[in-house]
Coordinates of C-alpha atoms in Angstrom, one line a residue:
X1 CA 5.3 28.7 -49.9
X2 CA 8.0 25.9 -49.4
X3 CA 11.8 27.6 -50.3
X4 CA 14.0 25.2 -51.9
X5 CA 18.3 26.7 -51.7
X6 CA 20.8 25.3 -53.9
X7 CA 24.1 25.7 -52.5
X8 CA 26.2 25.4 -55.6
X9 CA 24.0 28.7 -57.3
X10 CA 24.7 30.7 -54.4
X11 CA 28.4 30.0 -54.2
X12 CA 28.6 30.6 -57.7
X13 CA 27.1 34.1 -57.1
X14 CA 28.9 35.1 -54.8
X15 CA 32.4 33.9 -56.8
X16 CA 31.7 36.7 -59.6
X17 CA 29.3 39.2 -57.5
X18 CA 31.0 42.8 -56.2
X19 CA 29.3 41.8 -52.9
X20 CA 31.9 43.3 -49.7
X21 CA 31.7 41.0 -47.0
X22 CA 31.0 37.6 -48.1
X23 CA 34.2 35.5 -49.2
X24 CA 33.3 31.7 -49.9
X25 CA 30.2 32.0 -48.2
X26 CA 29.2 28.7 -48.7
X27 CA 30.0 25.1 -49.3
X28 CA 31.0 24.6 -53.1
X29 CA 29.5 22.0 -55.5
X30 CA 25.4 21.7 -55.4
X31 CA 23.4 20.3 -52.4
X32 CA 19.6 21.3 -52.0
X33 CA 18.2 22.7 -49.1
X34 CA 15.0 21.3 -48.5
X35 CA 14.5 19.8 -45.4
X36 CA 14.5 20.9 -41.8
X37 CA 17.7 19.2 -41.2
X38 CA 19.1 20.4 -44.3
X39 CA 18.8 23.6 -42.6
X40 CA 20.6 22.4 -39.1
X41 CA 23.3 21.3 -41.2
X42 CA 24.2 24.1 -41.8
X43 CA 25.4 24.9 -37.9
X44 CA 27.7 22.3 -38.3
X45 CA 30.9 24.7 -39.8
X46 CA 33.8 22.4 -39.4
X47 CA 35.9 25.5 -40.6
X48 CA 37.6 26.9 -37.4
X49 CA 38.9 30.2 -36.2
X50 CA 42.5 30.5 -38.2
X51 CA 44.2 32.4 -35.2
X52 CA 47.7 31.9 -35.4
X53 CA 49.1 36.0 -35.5
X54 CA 46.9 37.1 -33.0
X55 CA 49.3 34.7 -30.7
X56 CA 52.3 36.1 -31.8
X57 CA 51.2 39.4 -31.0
X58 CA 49.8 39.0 -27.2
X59 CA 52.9 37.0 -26.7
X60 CA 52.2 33.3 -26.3
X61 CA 53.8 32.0 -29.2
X62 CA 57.2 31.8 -30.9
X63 CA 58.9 30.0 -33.8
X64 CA 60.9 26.8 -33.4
X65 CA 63.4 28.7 -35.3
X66 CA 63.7 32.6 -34.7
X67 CA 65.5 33.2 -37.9
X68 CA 62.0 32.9 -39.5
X69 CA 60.8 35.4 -37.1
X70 CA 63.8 37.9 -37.3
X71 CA 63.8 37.4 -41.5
X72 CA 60.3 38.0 -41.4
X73 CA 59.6 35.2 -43.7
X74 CA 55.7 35.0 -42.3
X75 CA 56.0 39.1 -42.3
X76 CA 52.5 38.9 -39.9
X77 CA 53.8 37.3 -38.3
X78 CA 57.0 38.9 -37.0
X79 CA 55.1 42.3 -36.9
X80 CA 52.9 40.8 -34.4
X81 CA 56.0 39.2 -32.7
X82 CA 58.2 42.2 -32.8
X83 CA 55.3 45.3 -32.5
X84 CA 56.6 46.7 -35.6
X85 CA 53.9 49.6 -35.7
X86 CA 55.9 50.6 -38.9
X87 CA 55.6 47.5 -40.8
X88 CA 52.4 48.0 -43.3
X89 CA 50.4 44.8 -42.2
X90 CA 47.1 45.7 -44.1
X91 CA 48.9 45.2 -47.9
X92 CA 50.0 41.4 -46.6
X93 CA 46.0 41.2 -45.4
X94 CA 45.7 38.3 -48.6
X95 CA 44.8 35.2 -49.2
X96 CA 48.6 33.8 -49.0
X97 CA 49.1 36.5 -46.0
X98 CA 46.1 36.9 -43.3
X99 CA 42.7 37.4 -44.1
X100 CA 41.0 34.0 -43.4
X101 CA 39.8 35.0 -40.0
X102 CA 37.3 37.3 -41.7
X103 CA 36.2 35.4 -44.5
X104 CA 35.5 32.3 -41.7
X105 CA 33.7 34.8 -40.2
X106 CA 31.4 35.9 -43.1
X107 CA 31.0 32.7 -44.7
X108 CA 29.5 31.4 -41.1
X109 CA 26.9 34.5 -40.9
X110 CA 26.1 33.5 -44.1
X111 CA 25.1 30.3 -42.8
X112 CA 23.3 31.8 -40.3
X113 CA 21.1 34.1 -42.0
X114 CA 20.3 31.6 -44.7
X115 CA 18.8 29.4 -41.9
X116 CA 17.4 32.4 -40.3
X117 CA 15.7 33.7 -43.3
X118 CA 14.4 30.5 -44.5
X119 CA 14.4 27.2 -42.0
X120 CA 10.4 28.0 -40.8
X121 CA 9.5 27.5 -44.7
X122 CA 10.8 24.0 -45.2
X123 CA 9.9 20.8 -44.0
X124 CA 10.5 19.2 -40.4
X125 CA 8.6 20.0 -37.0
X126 CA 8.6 23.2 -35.9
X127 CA 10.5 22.7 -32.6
X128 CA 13.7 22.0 -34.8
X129 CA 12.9 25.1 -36.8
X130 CA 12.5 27.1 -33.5
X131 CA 15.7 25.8 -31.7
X132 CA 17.5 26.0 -35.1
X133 CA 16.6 29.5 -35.6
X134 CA 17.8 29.8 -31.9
X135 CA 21.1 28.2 -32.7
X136 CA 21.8 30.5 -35.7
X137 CA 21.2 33.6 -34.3
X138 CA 23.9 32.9 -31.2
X139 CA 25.8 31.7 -34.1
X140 CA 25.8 34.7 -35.6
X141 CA 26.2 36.8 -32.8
X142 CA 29.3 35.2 -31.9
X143 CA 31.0 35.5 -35.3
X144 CA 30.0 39.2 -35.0
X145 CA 32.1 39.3 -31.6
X146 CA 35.1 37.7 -33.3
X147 CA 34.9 40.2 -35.9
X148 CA 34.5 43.7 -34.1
X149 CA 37.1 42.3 -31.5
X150 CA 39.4 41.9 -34.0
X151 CA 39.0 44.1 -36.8
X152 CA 37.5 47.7 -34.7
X153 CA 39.2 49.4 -31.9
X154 CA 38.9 47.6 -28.5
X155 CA 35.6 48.2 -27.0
X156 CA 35.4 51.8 -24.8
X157 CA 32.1 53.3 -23.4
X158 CA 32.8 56.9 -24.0
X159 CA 33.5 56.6 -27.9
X160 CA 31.8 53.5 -29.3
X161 CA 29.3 55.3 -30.9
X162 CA 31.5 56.9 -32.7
X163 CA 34.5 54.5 -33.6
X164 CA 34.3 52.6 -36.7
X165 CA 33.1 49.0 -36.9
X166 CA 32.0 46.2 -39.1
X167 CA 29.8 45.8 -41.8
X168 CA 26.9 43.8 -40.5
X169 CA 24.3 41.3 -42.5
X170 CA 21.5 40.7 -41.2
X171 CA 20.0 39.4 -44.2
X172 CA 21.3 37.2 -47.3
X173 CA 20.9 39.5 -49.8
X174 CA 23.1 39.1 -53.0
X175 CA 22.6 42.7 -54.2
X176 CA 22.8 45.1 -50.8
X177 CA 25.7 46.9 -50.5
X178 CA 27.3 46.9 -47.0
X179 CA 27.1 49.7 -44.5
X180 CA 30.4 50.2 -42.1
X181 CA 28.6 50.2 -38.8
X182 CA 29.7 51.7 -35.3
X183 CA 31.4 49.3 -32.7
X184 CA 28.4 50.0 -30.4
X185 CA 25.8 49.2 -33.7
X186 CA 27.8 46.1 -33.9
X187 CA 27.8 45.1 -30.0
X188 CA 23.7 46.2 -30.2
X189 CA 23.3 43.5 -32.8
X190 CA 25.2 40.9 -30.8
X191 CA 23.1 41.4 -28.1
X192 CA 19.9 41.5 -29.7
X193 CA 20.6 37.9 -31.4
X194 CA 21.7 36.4 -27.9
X195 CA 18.7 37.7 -25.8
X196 CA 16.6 36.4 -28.9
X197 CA 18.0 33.6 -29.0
X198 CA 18.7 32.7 -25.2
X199 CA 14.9 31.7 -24.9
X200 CA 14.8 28.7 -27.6
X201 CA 18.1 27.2 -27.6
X202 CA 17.9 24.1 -26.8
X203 CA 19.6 22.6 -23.0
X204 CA 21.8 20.1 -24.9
X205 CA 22.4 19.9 -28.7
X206 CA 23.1 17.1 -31.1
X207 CA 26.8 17.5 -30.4
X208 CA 29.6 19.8 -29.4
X209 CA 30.0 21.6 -32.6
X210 CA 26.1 22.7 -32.2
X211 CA 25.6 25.7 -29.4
X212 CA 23.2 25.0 -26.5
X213 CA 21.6 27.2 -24.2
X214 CA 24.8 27.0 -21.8
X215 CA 26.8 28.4 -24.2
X216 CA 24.0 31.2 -25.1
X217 CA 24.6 32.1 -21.3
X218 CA 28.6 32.2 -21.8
X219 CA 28.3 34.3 -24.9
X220 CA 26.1 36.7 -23.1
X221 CA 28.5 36.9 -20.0
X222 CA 31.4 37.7 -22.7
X223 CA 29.5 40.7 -24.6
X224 CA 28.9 42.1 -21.2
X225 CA 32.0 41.9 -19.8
X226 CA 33.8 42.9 -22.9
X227 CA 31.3 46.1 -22.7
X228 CA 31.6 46.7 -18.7
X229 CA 28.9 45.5 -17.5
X230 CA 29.9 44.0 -14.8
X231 CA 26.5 43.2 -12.9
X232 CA 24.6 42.1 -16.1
X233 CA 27.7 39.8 -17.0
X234 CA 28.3 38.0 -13.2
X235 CA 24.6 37.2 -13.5
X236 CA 24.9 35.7 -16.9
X237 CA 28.2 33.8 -15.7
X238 CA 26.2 32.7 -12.8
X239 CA 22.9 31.9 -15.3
X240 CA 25.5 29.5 -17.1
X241 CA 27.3 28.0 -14.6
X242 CA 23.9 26.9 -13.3
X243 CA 22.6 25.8 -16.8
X244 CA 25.7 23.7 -17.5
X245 CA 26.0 21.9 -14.2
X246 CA 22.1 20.9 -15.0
X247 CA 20.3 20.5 -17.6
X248 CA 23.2 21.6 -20.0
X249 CA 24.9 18.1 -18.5
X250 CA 28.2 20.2 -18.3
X251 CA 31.0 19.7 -16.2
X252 CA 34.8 20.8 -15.7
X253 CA 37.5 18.2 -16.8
X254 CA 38.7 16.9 -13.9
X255 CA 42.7 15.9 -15.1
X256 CA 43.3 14.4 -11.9
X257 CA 41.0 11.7 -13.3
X258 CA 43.3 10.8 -15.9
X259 CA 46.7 11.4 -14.4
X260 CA 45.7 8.9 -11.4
X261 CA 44.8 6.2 -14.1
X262 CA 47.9 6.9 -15.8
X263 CA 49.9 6.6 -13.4
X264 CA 48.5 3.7 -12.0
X265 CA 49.0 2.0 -15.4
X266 CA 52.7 2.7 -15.6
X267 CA 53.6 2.2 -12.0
X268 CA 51.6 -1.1 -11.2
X269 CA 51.5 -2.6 -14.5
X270 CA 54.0 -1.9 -16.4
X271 CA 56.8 -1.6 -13.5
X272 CA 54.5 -4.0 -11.0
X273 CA 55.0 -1.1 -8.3
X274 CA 58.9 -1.8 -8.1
X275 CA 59.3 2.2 -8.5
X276 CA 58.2 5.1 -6.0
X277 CA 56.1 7.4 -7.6
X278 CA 58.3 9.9 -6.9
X279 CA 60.1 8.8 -10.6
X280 CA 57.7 9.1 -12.7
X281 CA 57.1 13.1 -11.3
X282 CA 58.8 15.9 -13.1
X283 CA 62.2 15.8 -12.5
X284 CA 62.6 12.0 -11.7
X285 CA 63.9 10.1 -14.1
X286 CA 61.3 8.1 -15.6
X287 CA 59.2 10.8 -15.9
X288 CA 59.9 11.1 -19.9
X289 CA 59.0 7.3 -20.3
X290 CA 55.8 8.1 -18.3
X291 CA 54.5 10.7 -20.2
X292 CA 55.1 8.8 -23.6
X293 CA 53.2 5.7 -22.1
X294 CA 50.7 7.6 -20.7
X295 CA 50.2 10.1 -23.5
X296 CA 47.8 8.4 -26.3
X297 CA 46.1 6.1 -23.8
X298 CA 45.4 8.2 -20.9
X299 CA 46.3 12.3 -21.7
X300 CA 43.4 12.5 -24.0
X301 CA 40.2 15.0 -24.0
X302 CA 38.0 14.9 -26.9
X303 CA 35.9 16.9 -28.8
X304 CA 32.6 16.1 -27.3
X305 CA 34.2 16.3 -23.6
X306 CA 31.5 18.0 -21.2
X307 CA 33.8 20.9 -20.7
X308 CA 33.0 22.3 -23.7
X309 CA 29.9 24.3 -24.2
X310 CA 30.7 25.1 -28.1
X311 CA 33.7 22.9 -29.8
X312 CA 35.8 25.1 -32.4
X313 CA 39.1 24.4 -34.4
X314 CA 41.6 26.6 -34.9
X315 CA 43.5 26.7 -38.1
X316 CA 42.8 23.2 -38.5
X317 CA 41.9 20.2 -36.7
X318 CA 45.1 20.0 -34.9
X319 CA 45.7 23.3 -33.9
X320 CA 47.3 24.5 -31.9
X321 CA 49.8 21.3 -31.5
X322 CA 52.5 21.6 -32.1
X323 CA 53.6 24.9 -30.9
X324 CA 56.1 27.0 -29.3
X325 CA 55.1 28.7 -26.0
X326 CA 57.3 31.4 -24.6
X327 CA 59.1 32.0 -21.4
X328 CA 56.7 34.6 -20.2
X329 CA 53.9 32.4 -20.5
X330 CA 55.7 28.8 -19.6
X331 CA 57.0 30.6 -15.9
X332 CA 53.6 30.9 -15.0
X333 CA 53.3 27.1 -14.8
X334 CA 55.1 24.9 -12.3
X335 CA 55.8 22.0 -14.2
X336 CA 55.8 19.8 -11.2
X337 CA 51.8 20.5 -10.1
X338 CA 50.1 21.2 -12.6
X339 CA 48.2 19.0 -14.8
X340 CA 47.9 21.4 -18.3
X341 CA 51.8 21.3 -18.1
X342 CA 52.4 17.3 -17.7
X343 CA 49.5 16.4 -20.6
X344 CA 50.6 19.0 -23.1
X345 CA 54.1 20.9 -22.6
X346 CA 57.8 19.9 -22.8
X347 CA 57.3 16.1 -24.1
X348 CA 59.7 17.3 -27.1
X349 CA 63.6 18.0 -26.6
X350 CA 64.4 22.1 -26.8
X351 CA 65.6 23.5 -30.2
X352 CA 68.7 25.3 -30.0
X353 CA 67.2 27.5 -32.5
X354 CA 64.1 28.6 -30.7
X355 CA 63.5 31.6 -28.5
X356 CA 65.5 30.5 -25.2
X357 CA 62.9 29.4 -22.5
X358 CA 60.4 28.4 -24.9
X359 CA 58.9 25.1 -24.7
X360 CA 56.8 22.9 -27.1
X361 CA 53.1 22.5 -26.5
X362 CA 52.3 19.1 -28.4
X363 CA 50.1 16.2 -27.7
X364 CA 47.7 15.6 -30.3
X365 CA 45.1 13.1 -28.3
X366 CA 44.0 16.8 -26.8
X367 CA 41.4 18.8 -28.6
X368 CA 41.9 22.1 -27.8
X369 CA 39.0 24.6 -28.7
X370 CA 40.8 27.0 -29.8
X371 CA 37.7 28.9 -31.1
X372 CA 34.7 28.1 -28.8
X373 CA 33.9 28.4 -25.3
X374 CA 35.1 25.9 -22.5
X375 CA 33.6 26.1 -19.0
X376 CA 35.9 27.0 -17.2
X377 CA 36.1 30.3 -18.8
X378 CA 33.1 31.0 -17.7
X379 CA 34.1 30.6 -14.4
X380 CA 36.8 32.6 -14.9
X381 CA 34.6 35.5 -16.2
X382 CA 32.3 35.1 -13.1
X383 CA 36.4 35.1 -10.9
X384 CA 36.9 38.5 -12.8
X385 CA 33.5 39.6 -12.1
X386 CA 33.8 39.4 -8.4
X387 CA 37.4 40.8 -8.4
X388 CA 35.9 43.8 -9.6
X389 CA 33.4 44.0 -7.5
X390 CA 35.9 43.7 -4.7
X391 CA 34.6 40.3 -3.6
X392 CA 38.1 38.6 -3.4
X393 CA 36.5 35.9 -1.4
X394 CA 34.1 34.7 -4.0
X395 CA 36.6 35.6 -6.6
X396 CA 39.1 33.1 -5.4
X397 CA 36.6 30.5 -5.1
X398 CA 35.7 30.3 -9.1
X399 CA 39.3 30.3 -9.6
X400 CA 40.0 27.8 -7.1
X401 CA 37.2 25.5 -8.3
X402 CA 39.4 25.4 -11.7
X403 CA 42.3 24.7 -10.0
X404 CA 41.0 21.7 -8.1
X405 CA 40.9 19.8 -11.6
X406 CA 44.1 21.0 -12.7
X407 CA 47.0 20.7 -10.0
X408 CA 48.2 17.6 -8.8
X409 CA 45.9 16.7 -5.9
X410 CA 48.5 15.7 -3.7
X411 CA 49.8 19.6 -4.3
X412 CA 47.0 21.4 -4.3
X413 CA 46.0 24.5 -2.3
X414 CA 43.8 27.3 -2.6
X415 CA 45.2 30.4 -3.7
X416 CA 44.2 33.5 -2.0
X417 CA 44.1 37.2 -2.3
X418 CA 44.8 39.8 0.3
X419 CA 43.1 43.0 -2.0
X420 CA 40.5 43.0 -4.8
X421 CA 44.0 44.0 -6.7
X422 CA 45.6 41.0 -6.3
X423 CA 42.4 38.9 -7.2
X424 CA 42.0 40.8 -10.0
X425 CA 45.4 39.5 -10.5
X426 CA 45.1 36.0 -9.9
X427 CA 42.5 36.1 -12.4
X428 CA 44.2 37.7 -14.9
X429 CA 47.0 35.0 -14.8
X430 CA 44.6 32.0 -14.4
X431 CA 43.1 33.4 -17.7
X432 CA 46.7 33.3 -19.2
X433 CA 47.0 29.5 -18.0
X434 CA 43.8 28.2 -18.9
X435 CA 42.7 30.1 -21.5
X436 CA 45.6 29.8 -23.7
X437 CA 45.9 29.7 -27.6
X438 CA 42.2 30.7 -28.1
X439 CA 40.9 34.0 -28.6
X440 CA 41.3 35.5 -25.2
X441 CA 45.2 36.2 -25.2
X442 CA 44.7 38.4 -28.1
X443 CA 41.0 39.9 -26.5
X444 CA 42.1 40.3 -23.2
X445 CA 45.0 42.0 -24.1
X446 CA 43.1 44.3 -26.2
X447 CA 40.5 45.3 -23.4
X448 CA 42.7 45.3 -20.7
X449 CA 45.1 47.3 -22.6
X450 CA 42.3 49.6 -23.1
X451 CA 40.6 49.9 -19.8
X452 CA 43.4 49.9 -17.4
X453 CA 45.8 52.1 -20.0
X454 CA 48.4 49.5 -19.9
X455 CA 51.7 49.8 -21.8
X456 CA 53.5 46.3 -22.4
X457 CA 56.9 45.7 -22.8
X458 CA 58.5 41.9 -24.5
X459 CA 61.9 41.8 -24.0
X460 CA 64.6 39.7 -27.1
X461 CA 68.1 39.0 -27.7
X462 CA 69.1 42.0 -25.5
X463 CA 66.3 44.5 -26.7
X464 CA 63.3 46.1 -25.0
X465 CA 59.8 46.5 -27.5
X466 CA 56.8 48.3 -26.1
X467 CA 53.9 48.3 -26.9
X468 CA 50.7 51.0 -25.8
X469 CA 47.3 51.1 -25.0
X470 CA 46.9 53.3 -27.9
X471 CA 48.8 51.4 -30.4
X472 CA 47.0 50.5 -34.1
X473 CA 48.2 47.0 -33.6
X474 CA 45.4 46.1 -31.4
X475 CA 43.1 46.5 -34.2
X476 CA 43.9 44.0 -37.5
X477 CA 43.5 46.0 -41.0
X478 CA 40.6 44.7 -43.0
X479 CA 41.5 42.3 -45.9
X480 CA 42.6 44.0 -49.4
X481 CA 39.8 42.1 -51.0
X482 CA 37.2 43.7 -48.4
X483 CA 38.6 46.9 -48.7
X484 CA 38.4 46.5 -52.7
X485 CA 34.7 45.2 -53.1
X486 CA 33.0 47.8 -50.5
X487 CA 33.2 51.3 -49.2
X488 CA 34.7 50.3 -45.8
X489 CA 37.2 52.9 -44.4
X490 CA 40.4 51.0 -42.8
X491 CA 40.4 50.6 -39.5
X492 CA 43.8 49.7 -38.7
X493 CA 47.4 49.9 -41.0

């Protein structure tokens, strides 16, 4: 029997219904789903990941103006900045304070389980309602790891049967009332949609926004990792790279490509070669004018570059540009080499009101991915994976393969580690570099936090704040509204 959806009944539904974990669930105003490729357009959530305090709190952002921080005038905010474990975050968990990351998350399962539950009754070929079932149910799987990384306690062998979770949908079912799952229920789910899914997604999709079976290998590496499993998530890491580099028709961005053609622009053209290069370098003094020449024409990396295996916004379309990075993070850079700093960082003058050190991340011709996966990370997981294992050898190799396209060539040289420890390092800082205002600031910090029973310290204007592994700031409260349409328990203050 053929299943027609209209859209604008559901939403409407939803707007009056006591249902707990569904906010906006889906688009509003009427539109029929029919058709196969109604279905598939439903994969298609141009609604990012709104991370923006989850920064703040694992220490790569600050404010152009630090009187907005220290007034607490986003109060989130400046909890996150200053670890205020005494500031009461989950009452400012609102829709004018933080709760969108949850209801992006829900409204996206949504999506999923509508296609799930009803793409093989409508009409198209079957191998788009296979691969489209496929493509929803890593969808969903991956929403369900933004949400238990964020809202439970970080993931830890010995009690995740026991800690608190999520609620968890696996249908769309207006009337069910949601059961608060454990983090391993959640994690069991996750992995149950991947391994069913990994078989039928398809090796390229319609377009970056759309997961392929590359990035059903990534997501994979992730949940094991993020669980321990070190073997099972090298393999997958491994599984991806191979994937991406073939039939996924993947490839790292190479930023030499577009520094050389840059330069070659300003230097040859522009100047006719009357200049050394050595000017337009950081620290010579036409390297401003160079980076404003080259910046729209040649600094650019779009949407659908090959590097990314699944294309995500942040909190909008621009995110994270512009934004302030701080000292901690900016000193891992050296400005001169490398290519992440010369296309993104330090184009603006400093503000005397900013935190000192921190520097302006800003170039709007790059598409970041804040909320997807890139390749590289990948390669970073299978780096971390082999530090681990106490293969520094191979470790530094996946490391140094991502360095090759993003220092200067002229400067580059492989790094190398002396102990699995300071591979392990190495990684750990690459991640910081490359990886950078996404998710994984905020994840890693929770896990590694966890695992390795870290306490972190942030030092400001002349004061010393600590933050511990045990700490209830690793964990983000549920939203009021959650918390007032459902029988969750909090997980998190």
């Amino acid at each position: 029997m053929k299943r027609i959806i209209i859209l604008g009944c559901i939403a409407a539904t939803f707007t009056f219904s006591s249902c707990d974990d569904y906010l906006d669930i889906v688009p509003k105003g009427e539109a029929v789903l029919n058709k196969t490729s109604d279905y598939l357009g439903l994969l298609e959530d141009m609604y990012g990941y709104p991370l923006q305090t989850e920064w703040y709190l694992c220490g790569e952002v600050t404010s152009h103006d630090m009187s907005i921080i220290k007034n607490y005038t986003y109060p989130l905010n400046s909890a996150a900045y200053f670890w205020n474990e005494d500031f009461d975050r989950a009452s400012y968990m609102t829709d004018t304070g933080s709760n969108d990351l949850y209801s992006a998350c829900y409204s996206k399962i949504a999506n999923c389980n509508i296609i799930i539950e009803n793409i093989n009754e409508s009409e198209g070929n079957d191998e788009d309602k296979t691969s489209g079932m496929a493509q929803a149910k890593i969808l969903r799987a991956y929403n369900y790891f933004y949400l238990i990384n964020t809202y439970a306690k970080p993931y830890d062998p010995q009690t995740a049967e026991q800690e608190r979770g999520i609620i968890l949908r696996k249908e769309f079912d207006l009337e069910a009332e949601g059961v608060q799952s454990t983090i391993a229920d959640a994690y069991r789910l996750i992995q149950q949609d991947i391994e069913d899914a990994l078989p039928n997604l398809p090796h390229t999709s319609l377009n970056a926004f759309r997961p392929d079976k590359s990035f059903g290998y990534a997501l994979k590496a992730k949940a094991h990792l993020f669980k321990r499993e070190i073997d099972e998530a090298l393999q997958a890491s491994l599984d991806c790279i191979k994937e991406a580099e073939t039939a996924g028709g993947h490839k790292l961005w190479n930023m030499n490509t577009e520094y050389q053609a840059g330069l070659d622009y300003v230097m040859n053209e522009m100047y006719q070669g009357a200049m050394p290069e050595s000017m337009f370098e950081y620290g010579g003094g036409m390297y401003s004018m160079f980076r404003t020449a080259a910046m729209n024409l040649y600094f650019t990396h779009d949407y659908n570059d090959s590097e990314n295996l699944f294309y995500q916004h942040g909190l909008n379309n621009m995110s994270p540009h512009p934004t302030m990075v701080r000292k901690p993070i900016m000193d891992l850079f050296v400005p001169k080499e490398d290519l992440r700093y010369t296309f993104n960082m330090g184009s603006a003058p400093t503000r005397p009101t900013a935190e000192p050190g921190s520097v302006m991340l800003n170039n709007m011709m790059i598409r970041w991915n804040c909320g997807g996966i890139k390749l590289s990370e990948v390669y970073l997981m299978a780096a971390e994976c082999y530090a681990r294992k106490e293969d520094k050898g191979n470790a530094m190799k996946y490391v140094n393969d991502i360095r090759k396209n993003r220092i200067i060539s002229k400067y580059y040289a492989d790094l190398t580690a002396d102990t699995a420890d300071e591979a392990m390092q190495i990684v750990r800082d690459e991640r910081k570099r490359e990886l950078l205002l996404t998710c994984n600031g905020f994840f890693d910090m929770r896990r590694f936090c966890t695992e390795f029973n870290e306490t972190l310290t942030r030092e400001y204007d002349g004061n010393t704040y600590t933050l511990k592994p045990e700490s209830h700031l690793l964990t983000y409260p549920f939203p009021i509204a959650a918390m007032q349409n459902s029988n969750l328990i909090q997980n998190s203050k």
